[in-house]
Short mmCIF file of C-alpha atoms and ligand atoms in Angstrom, two decimals:
data_model
loop_
_atom_site.label_atom_id
_atom_site.label_comp_id
_atom_site.label_asym_id
_atom_site.label_seq_id
_atom_site.Cartn_x
_atom_site.Cartn_y
_atom_site.Cartn_z
CA UNK A 5 13.95 19.33 9.36
CA UNK A 6 11.52 21.41 11.29
CA UNK A 7 8.10 23.41 9.27
CA UNK A 8 9.62 22.56 5.78
CA UNK A 9 6.16 24.08 3.92
CA UNK A 10 8.28 24.49 0.61
CA UNK A 11 7.91 20.43 0.50
CA UNK A 12 4.69 19.26 -1.01
CA UNK A 13 3.60 16.29 -0.30
CA UNK A 14 0.33 14.47 -2.39
CA UNK A 15 -1.57 11.96 -0.95
CA UNK A 16 -5.27 10.21 -0.92
CA UNK A 17 -5.18 6.79 -0.10
CA UNK A 18 -4.80 4.75 3.22
CA UNK A 19 -1.60 3.28 2.12
CA UNK A 20 0.06 6.27 0.79
CA UNK A 21 -0.83 8.15 4.11
CA UNK A 22 0.11 5.01 6.17
CA UNK A 23 3.74 5.10 4.28
CA UNK A 24 4.04 8.71 4.05
CA UNK A 25 3.29 9.23 7.81
CA UNK A 26 6.67 8.52 9.25
CA UNK A 27 7.95 11.21 7.02
CA UNK A 28 5.25 13.66 7.38
CA UNK A 29 5.91 13.33 10.87
CA UNK A 30 9.62 13.96 10.56
CA UNK A 31 9.50 16.98 8.04
CA UNK A 32 6.24 18.81 8.68
CA UNK A 33 5.84 19.21 4.79
CA UNK A 34 2.62 20.74 3.38
CA UNK A 35 0.04 18.06 2.88
CA UNK A 36 -2.31 18.23 0.10
CA UNK A 37 -5.48 15.36 0.26
CA UNK A 38 -6.75 14.36 -2.46
CA UNK A 39 -9.91 12.80 -1.11
CA UNK A 40 -9.20 9.75 -3.61
CA UNK A 41 -10.38 7.90 -0.43
CA UNK A 42 -12.68 9.28 2.40
CA UNK A 43 -13.00 7.41 5.46
CA UNK A 44 -10.26 4.98 5.27
CA UNK A 45 -8.16 8.11 4.31
CA UNK A 46 -9.87 9.89 7.81
CA UNK A 47 -8.87 6.77 9.88
CA UNK A 48 -4.80 6.78 8.38
CA UNK A 49 -4.99 10.51 9.28
CA UNK A 50 -6.43 10.16 12.45
CA UNK A 51 -4.11 7.26 13.85
CA UNK A 52 -0.88 9.51 13.33
CA UNK A 53 -2.67 12.43 14.34
CA UNK A 54 -1.72 14.64 10.58
CA UNK A 55 -3.91 17.25 9.26
CA UNK A 56 -3.64 17.66 5.76
CA UNK A 57 -3.34 21.53 4.75
CA UNK A 58 -5.24 21.44 2.01
CA UNK A 59 -8.12 18.76 1.54
CA UNK A 60 -9.72 18.48 -2.02
CA UNK A 61 -11.99 15.52 -1.23
CA UNK A 62 -12.25 14.76 -4.66
CA UNK A 63 -13.86 11.10 -4.22
CA UNK A 64 -17.49 10.27 -6.17
CA UNK A 65 -19.47 7.58 -5.74
CA UNK A 66 -18.90 5.38 -8.83
CA UNK A 67 -15.92 7.67 -10.07
CA UNK A 68 -14.03 6.26 -13.18
CA UNK A 69 -10.35 6.36 -13.29
CA UNK A 70 -10.78 9.07 -16.08
CA UNK A 71 -13.08 10.77 -14.47
CA UNK A 72 -10.97 11.14 -11.03
CA UNK A 73 -7.87 12.12 -13.25
CA UNK A 74 -9.58 14.76 -15.39
CA UNK A 75 -10.85 16.74 -11.88
CA UNK A 76 -7.67 15.61 -9.79
CA UNK A 77 -5.25 16.91 -11.86
CA UNK A 78 -6.93 20.63 -12.19
CA UNK A 79 -7.72 20.51 -8.65
CA UNK A 80 -4.45 19.71 -7.67
CA UNK A 81 -2.38 22.01 -10.13
CA UNK A 82 -4.56 25.00 -8.76
CA UNK A 83 -3.05 24.39 -5.25
CA UNK A 84 0.66 24.03 -6.58
CA UNK A 85 -0.18 27.06 -8.31
CA UNK A 86 -0.62 28.59 -5.19
CA UNK A 87 1.82 27.53 -2.45
CA UNK A 88 4.35 27.35 -5.56
CA UNK A 89 6.69 24.70 -3.50
CA UNK A 90 10.43 23.55 -4.07
CA UNK A 91 9.25 19.94 -4.32
CA UNK A 92 6.17 17.77 -4.86
CA UNK A 93 6.19 14.21 -3.25
CA UNK A 94 3.89 11.20 -3.98
CA UNK A 95 4.49 7.49 -3.01
CA UNK A 96 3.57 4.75 -4.92
CA UNK A 97 0.89 3.72 -7.97
CA UNK A 98 -2.03 5.28 -6.90
CA UNK A 99 -4.22 7.71 -9.28
CA UNK A 100 -3.14 10.66 -6.43
CA UNK A 101 0.34 9.97 -7.19
CA UNK A 102 0.49 9.66 -11.10
CA UNK A 103 -1.81 12.72 -11.97
CA UNK A 104 0.31 14.89 -9.19
CA UNK A 105 3.25 14.00 -11.44
CA UNK A 106 1.72 15.38 -14.30
CA UNK A 107 0.95 18.29 -12.47
CA UNK A 108 4.96 18.85 -11.21
CA UNK A 109 6.11 18.34 -14.41
CA UNK A 110 3.69 20.57 -16.41
CA UNK A 111 4.65 23.16 -14.53
CA UNK A 112 7.99 22.53 -13.81
CA UNK A 113 8.50 21.54 -10.40
CA UNK A 114 11.07 18.70 -8.96
CA UNK A 115 9.34 15.40 -8.27
CA UNK A 116 10.25 13.38 -5.71
CA UNK A 117 9.23 9.53 -5.78
CA UNK A 118 8.88 7.63 -2.73
CA UNK A 119 8.68 3.68 -3.33
CA UNK A 120 9.95 4.08 -6.55
CA UNK A 121 10.78 0.82 -9.48
CA UNK A 122 8.36 -1.61 -8.11
CA UNK A 123 7.56 -3.83 -10.93
CA UNK A 124 5.86 -6.61 -11.94
CA UNK A 125 6.57 -6.35 -15.81
CA UNK A 126 2.70 -7.02 -16.74
CA UNK A 127 0.56 -3.86 -17.34
CA UNK A 128 -2.96 -5.43 -16.63
CA UNK A 129 -1.51 -6.73 -13.18
CA UNK A 130 -1.93 -4.92 -11.00
CA UNK A 131 -4.23 -3.11 -12.93
CA UNK A 132 -3.61 -0.32 -13.56
CA UNK A 133 -1.04 0.52 -10.86
CA UNK A 134 1.81 -1.43 -13.16
CA UNK A 135 1.44 1.57 -15.96
CA UNK A 136 1.38 4.49 -13.21
CA UNK A 137 4.29 3.43 -11.34
CA UNK A 138 6.48 3.11 -14.78
CA UNK A 139 4.79 6.44 -16.43
CA UNK A 140 5.62 8.45 -12.61
CA UNK A 141 9.31 6.96 -12.69
CA UNK A 142 9.84 8.09 -15.92
CA UNK A 143 8.81 11.90 -14.94
CA UNK A 144 10.38 11.83 -10.98
CA UNK A 145 13.51 13.94 -10.80
CA UNK A 146 14.49 11.81 -7.17
CA UNK A 147 13.72 8.38 -6.68
CA UNK A 148 13.31 6.60 -3.67
CA UNK A 149 13.74 2.89 -3.70
CA UNK A 150 12.86 -0.11 -1.46
CA UNK A 151 15.20 -2.46 -2.65
CA UNK A 152 17.90 -3.69 -4.75
CA UNK A 153 15.18 -5.21 -7.35
CA UNK A 154 13.63 -2.03 -7.85
CA UNK A 155 16.37 -0.10 -8.08
CA UNK A 156 17.73 -2.48 -10.76
CA UNK A 157 14.46 -2.21 -12.15
CA UNK A 158 14.48 1.80 -12.40
CA UNK A 159 18.08 0.82 -14.33
CA UNK A 160 16.75 -0.78 -17.04
CA UNK A 161 14.24 1.45 -17.77
CA UNK A 162 17.48 4.31 -17.75
CA UNK A 163 15.41 6.67 -16.10
CA UNK A 164 17.27 10.11 -15.88
CA UNK A 165 16.17 10.87 -12.23
CA UNK A 166 18.25 10.28 -9.52
CA UNK A 167 17.84 6.99 -7.49
CA UNK A 168 18.42 6.49 -3.79
CA UNK A 169 17.94 2.96 -2.51
CA UNK A 170 16.99 3.43 1.19
CA UNK A 171 14.11 0.68 2.45
CA UNK A 172 10.08 0.89 2.66
CA UNK A 173 8.50 3.47 5.01
CA UNK A 174 6.22 0.63 5.48
CA UNK A 175 8.14 -0.57 7.97
CA UNK A 176 9.57 3.14 9.93
CA UNK A 177 5.38 2.77 10.14
CA UNK A 178 4.51 -0.34 11.18
CA UNK A 179 7.10 0.34 13.81
CA UNK A 180 5.48 3.51 15.50
CA UNK A 181 2.76 1.56 16.16
CA UNK A 182 4.00 -2.00 16.99
CA UNK A 183 4.92 -1.26 20.37
CA UNK A 184 1.68 -0.27 21.44
CA UNK A 185 -0.34 -3.25 20.42
CA UNK A 186 -1.90 -5.57 23.66
CA UNK A 187 -0.73 -8.79 23.81
CA UNK A 188 -4.47 -9.88 24.48
CA UNK A 189 -6.09 -11.41 21.50
CA UNK A 190 -8.84 -9.44 19.74
CA UNK A 191 -10.76 -13.10 19.86
CA UNK A 192 -10.32 -16.12 21.70
CA UNK A 193 -10.62 -18.38 18.63
CA UNK A 194 -7.51 -18.96 16.11
CA UNK A 195 -8.72 -17.05 12.86
CA UNK A 196 -6.66 -16.11 9.59
CA UNK A 197 -6.78 -12.66 8.42
CA UNK A 198 -7.31 -11.73 5.07
CA UNK A 199 -7.96 -8.47 2.62
CA UNK A 200 -8.91 -8.54 -1.09
CA UNK A 201 -10.16 -5.73 -3.30
CA UNK A 202 -7.64 -5.24 -5.88
CA UNK A 203 -9.88 -4.35 -9.56
CA UNK A 204 -8.45 -6.91 -11.51
CA UNK A 205 -9.96 -9.15 -9.54
CA UNK A 206 -13.12 -8.05 -9.35
CA UNK A 207 -14.73 -10.02 -12.26
CA UNK A 208 -14.32 -13.87 -12.08
CA UNK A 209 -10.83 -14.24 -9.80
CA UNK A 210 -12.39 -12.72 -6.58
CA UNK A 211 -15.40 -15.24 -7.19
CA UNK A 212 -12.99 -18.38 -6.76
CA UNK A 213 -11.54 -16.81 -3.96
CA UNK A 214 -14.58 -16.24 -1.74
CA UNK A 215 -16.33 -19.59 -3.03
CA UNK A 216 -12.75 -21.00 -1.37
CA UNK A 217 -13.20 -18.56 1.75
CA UNK A 218 -16.83 -19.73 2.50
CA UNK A 219 -15.44 -23.29 2.62
CA UNK A 220 -12.83 -22.68 4.79
CA UNK A 221 -14.97 -20.87 6.93
CA UNK A 222 -16.47 -24.24 8.15
CA UNK A 223 -12.99 -25.23 9.47
CA UNK A 224 -11.65 -21.87 10.66
CA UNK A 225 -13.19 -18.39 11.36
CA UNK A 226 -12.27 -15.99 8.92
CA UNK A 227 -11.51 -12.14 9.73
CA UNK A 228 -11.96 -10.04 6.39
CA UNK A 229 -12.40 -6.27 7.02
CA UNK A 230 -13.77 -5.33 4.05
CA UNK A 231 -12.88 -2.85 1.71
CA UNK A 232 -15.46 -0.33 0.82
CA UNK A 233 -15.49 -0.35 -2.64
CA UNK A 234 -18.92 -1.39 -3.94
CA UNK A 235 -17.90 -3.64 -6.00
CA UNK A 236 -16.04 -5.90 -3.76
CA UNK A 237 -18.93 -6.09 -1.42
CA UNK A 238 -21.00 -7.21 -4.39
CA UNK A 239 -18.81 -10.37 -4.81
CA UNK A 240 -18.87 -11.13 -0.80
CA UNK A 241 -22.59 -10.42 -0.72
CA UNK A 242 -23.52 -12.70 -3.88
CA UNK A 243 -21.25 -15.33 -2.40
CA UNK A 244 -22.43 -14.74 1.20
CA UNK A 245 -19.19 -14.72 2.94
CA UNK A 246 -18.74 -12.77 6.27
CA UNK A 247 -16.90 -9.68 6.61
CA UNK A 248 -16.48 -6.79 8.72
CA UNK A 249 -15.57 -3.25 8.49
CA UNK A 250 -12.51 -2.05 7.30
CA UNK A 251 -10.24 -1.30 11.04
CA UNK A 252 -7.88 1.50 12.08
CA UNK A 253 -4.38 1.14 11.02
CA UNK A 254 -3.97 -0.15 14.49
CA UNK A 255 -6.44 -2.45 14.97
CA UNK A 256 -5.23 -4.12 11.86
CA UNK A 257 -2.16 -4.94 12.89
CA UNK A 258 -3.14 -5.55 16.46
CA UNK A 259 -5.61 -8.80 14.34
CA UNK A 260 -1.75 -9.22 12.37
CA UNK A 261 -0.37 -10.06 15.46
CA UNK A 262 -2.44 -12.57 16.73
CA UNK A 263 -3.45 -14.37 13.31
CA UNK A 264 -2.31 -17.95 11.87
CA UNK A 265 -1.71 -16.48 8.53
CA UNK A 266 -2.79 -13.84 6.63
CA UNK A 267 -4.32 -14.11 3.05
CA UNK A 268 -4.42 -11.25 0.96
CA UNK A 269 -4.06 -9.10 -2.47
CA UNK A 270 -2.81 -5.80 -0.77
CA UNK A 271 0.49 -5.18 -1.75
CA UNK A 272 1.02 -2.70 1.58
CA UNK A 273 0.28 -6.04 3.79
CA UNK A 274 3.05 -8.19 1.57
CA UNK A 275 5.53 -5.80 3.67
CA UNK A 276 3.89 -5.70 6.76
CA UNK A 277 3.68 -9.67 7.51
CA UNK A 278 7.20 -10.38 8.13
CA UNK A 279 7.63 -8.19 10.64
CA UNK A 280 4.99 -9.80 12.46
CA UNK A 281 6.41 -13.78 11.33
CA UNK A 282 3.38 -14.30 9.58
CA UNK A 283 2.80 -17.03 6.65
CA UNK A 284 0.76 -15.59 3.52
CA UNK A 285 -1.08 -16.22 0.21
CA UNK A 286 -0.97 -13.35 -1.98
CA UNK A 287 -4.37 -13.77 -3.40
CA UNK A 288 -2.53 -12.33 -6.80
CA UNK A 289 -0.87 -14.74 -9.94
CA UNK A 290 2.19 -12.00 -9.96
CA UNK A 291 3.80 -9.90 -7.61
CA UNK A 292 6.28 -6.55 -7.50
CA UNK A 293 6.97 -7.55 -4.32
CA UNK A 294 9.48 -11.13 -5.29
CA UNK A 295 11.59 -10.38 -1.90
CA UNK A 296 8.75 -12.29 0.24
CA UNK A 297 9.26 -15.12 -2.35
CA UNK A 298 12.21 -16.02 -0.85
CA UNK A 299 11.07 -16.38 2.57
CA UNK A 300 9.28 -19.87 1.55
CA UNK A 301 6.79 -18.62 3.93
CA UNK A 302 4.60 -16.42 1.41
CA UNK A 303 2.77 -18.02 -1.88
CA UNK A 304 1.08 -16.80 -5.07
CA UNK A 305 -2.01 -18.23 -6.47
CA UNK A 306 -3.42 -19.00 -9.44
CA UNK A 307 -6.88 -17.43 -7.88
CA UNK A 308 -8.81 -20.66 -8.93
CA UNK A 309 -10.84 -21.83 -5.82
CA UNK A 310 -8.82 -25.25 -5.46
CA UNK A 311 -5.25 -23.84 -5.65
CA UNK A 312 -6.66 -21.61 -2.92
CA UNK A 313 -8.15 -24.63 -0.37
CA UNK A 314 -5.09 -26.00 -1.49
CA UNK A 315 -2.61 -23.49 -0.38
CA UNK A 316 -4.54 -22.83 2.39
CA UNK A 317 -4.52 -26.32 3.52
CA UNK A 318 -0.23 -25.74 3.67
CA UNK A 319 -0.15 -22.25 5.50
CA UNK A 320 -2.75 -23.74 7.96
CA UNK A 321 0.00 -26.47 8.69
CA UNK A 322 3.33 -24.03 9.41
CA UNK A 323 3.30 -22.99 13.19
CA UNK A 324 5.76 -20.94 14.61
CA UNK A 325 7.28 -19.52 11.72
CA UNK A 326 10.30 -16.78 11.38
CA UNK A 327 11.92 -14.58 8.93
CA UNK A 328 14.94 -13.69 8.87
CA UNK A 329 14.35 -10.35 9.13
CA UNK A 330 12.20 -7.90 6.65
CA UNK A 331 13.26 -7.30 3.18
CA UNK A 332 11.47 -4.19 2.81
CA UNK A 333 12.73 -2.27 5.40
CA UNK A 334 14.40 -1.75 9.15
CA UNK A 335 12.56 1.11 9.98
CA UNK A 336 15.41 3.76 9.15
CA UNK A 337 14.05 4.76 5.85
CA UNK A 338 12.51 8.24 6.91
CA UNK A 339 15.94 8.98 8.46
CA UNK A 340 17.65 7.98 5.57
CA UNK A 341 15.85 10.27 3.01
CA UNK A 342 15.73 13.11 4.78
CA UNK A 343 19.59 13.05 5.28
CA UNK A 344 19.59 12.48 1.37
CA UNK A 345 17.46 15.66 0.69
CA UNK A 346 19.69 17.89 2.97
CA UNK A 347 22.90 16.37 1.84
CA UNK A 348 22.72 16.57 -1.80
CA UNK A 349 19.20 18.41 -2.57
CA UNK A 350 18.92 21.74 -0.11
N1 UDP B 402 -5.30 -1.83 6.55
C1 UDP B 402 -5.65 -1.49 7.52
N2 UDP B 402 -6.90 -1.91 7.61
C2 UDP B 402 -7.73 -2.75 6.98
C3 UDP B 402 -6.80 -3.30 6.22
C4 UDP B 402 -5.78 -3.02 6.15
O1 UDP B 402 -5.77 -0.17 7.99
O2 UDP B 402 -8.81 -2.98 7.39
C5 UDP B 402 -3.80 -1.15 5.80
C6 UDP B 402 -2.43 -2.06 5.95
O3 UDP B 402 -1.98 -2.77 7.23
C7 UDP B 402 -1.56 -1.51 4.91
C8 UDP B 402 -2.59 -1.37 4.07
O4 UDP B 402 -3.63 -0.76 4.93
O5 UDP B 402 -0.82 -0.80 6.06
C9 UDP B 402 -2.93 -1.46 2.89
O6 UDP B 402 -3.67 -0.59 2.21
P1 UDP B 402 -4.34 -1.16 0.92
O7 UDP B 402 -4.47 -2.96 1.00
O8 UDP B 402 -5.92 -0.68 0.61
O9 UDP B 402 -3.73 -0.99 -0.40
P2 UDP B 402 -2.12 -1.76 -1.11
O10 UDP B 402 -1.25 -1.91 -0.39
O11 UDP B 402 -3.11 -2.95 -1.64
O12 UDP B 402 -1.99 -0.50 -1.60
#
């Protein structure tokens, strides 16, 4: 495929831009940036040298889910009505993906959902993403799933669109960057790499984890590139833990390559650690990426301080671990998707 402006991709957050990047580079579609994230999204576009065709700049300080949905749906539909694409593409479970799927349905344009079928089966965990992805898959005409478990989830829900199992684009994305990462360590001393930003943890759980991190920091360096979300920053400040600004994707993978282990509530990072052979403490009570738990190098947490601290103790003893392979992808997902579209849907 060369230039293909009849395919319209709608993205807007750091993870969906990173994951769609390998496909965007190969397909050259029309790209709408919702602006759901501002600086984080701009950094991600820059790393992959992608310029969106339209930037809706929808992000507002302290915006609620509802206000973003209302404003976003009408802004996205205006652009879509003008460009009249053959298909609309979204990834994962973001607000941008959900409202775009409504627009596609309302305008009767086929919807492609990449990274379909991920489920915890707990509607408040992750919140609001679990319900968002269920709704998107009910609307989607073509679904690309990363794993067998994801495909099974969709079959159980009796979705009506076509399902193709292709792997997760995150492995394609990280493999574009991995060969460029320096062998030189970002810092000399051993460190733990951490991120935490999920909405369902804002209240008690985040405080518990940050309390454990404060204790851990007395023994070991913790590098925590903190999300710009003011709710997260407020808790970090109240507990008094040390943080750094978000890293661009290349730098983040560089820190990942050299860390001892990872603590995170991020979905994308759970998918990345196997490619770097790092043990991981998932700062969540459930995960839709259950494939990683089979490795025995990944643990969930009850998010009580004591539990976090105990799991950290186990992880800090795990040295030079190796995953058999990355269970989420092999770096060829973009090619697989393009082949399926060309052969079955052109
Ligand atoms: N990431 C990054 N810089 C950071 C922290 C994370 O580039 O400072 C990347 C990370 O490698 C992963 C993605 O951002 O690919 C994950 O995004 P996030 O945690 O915001 O969302 P989630 O994966 O939970 O949807």
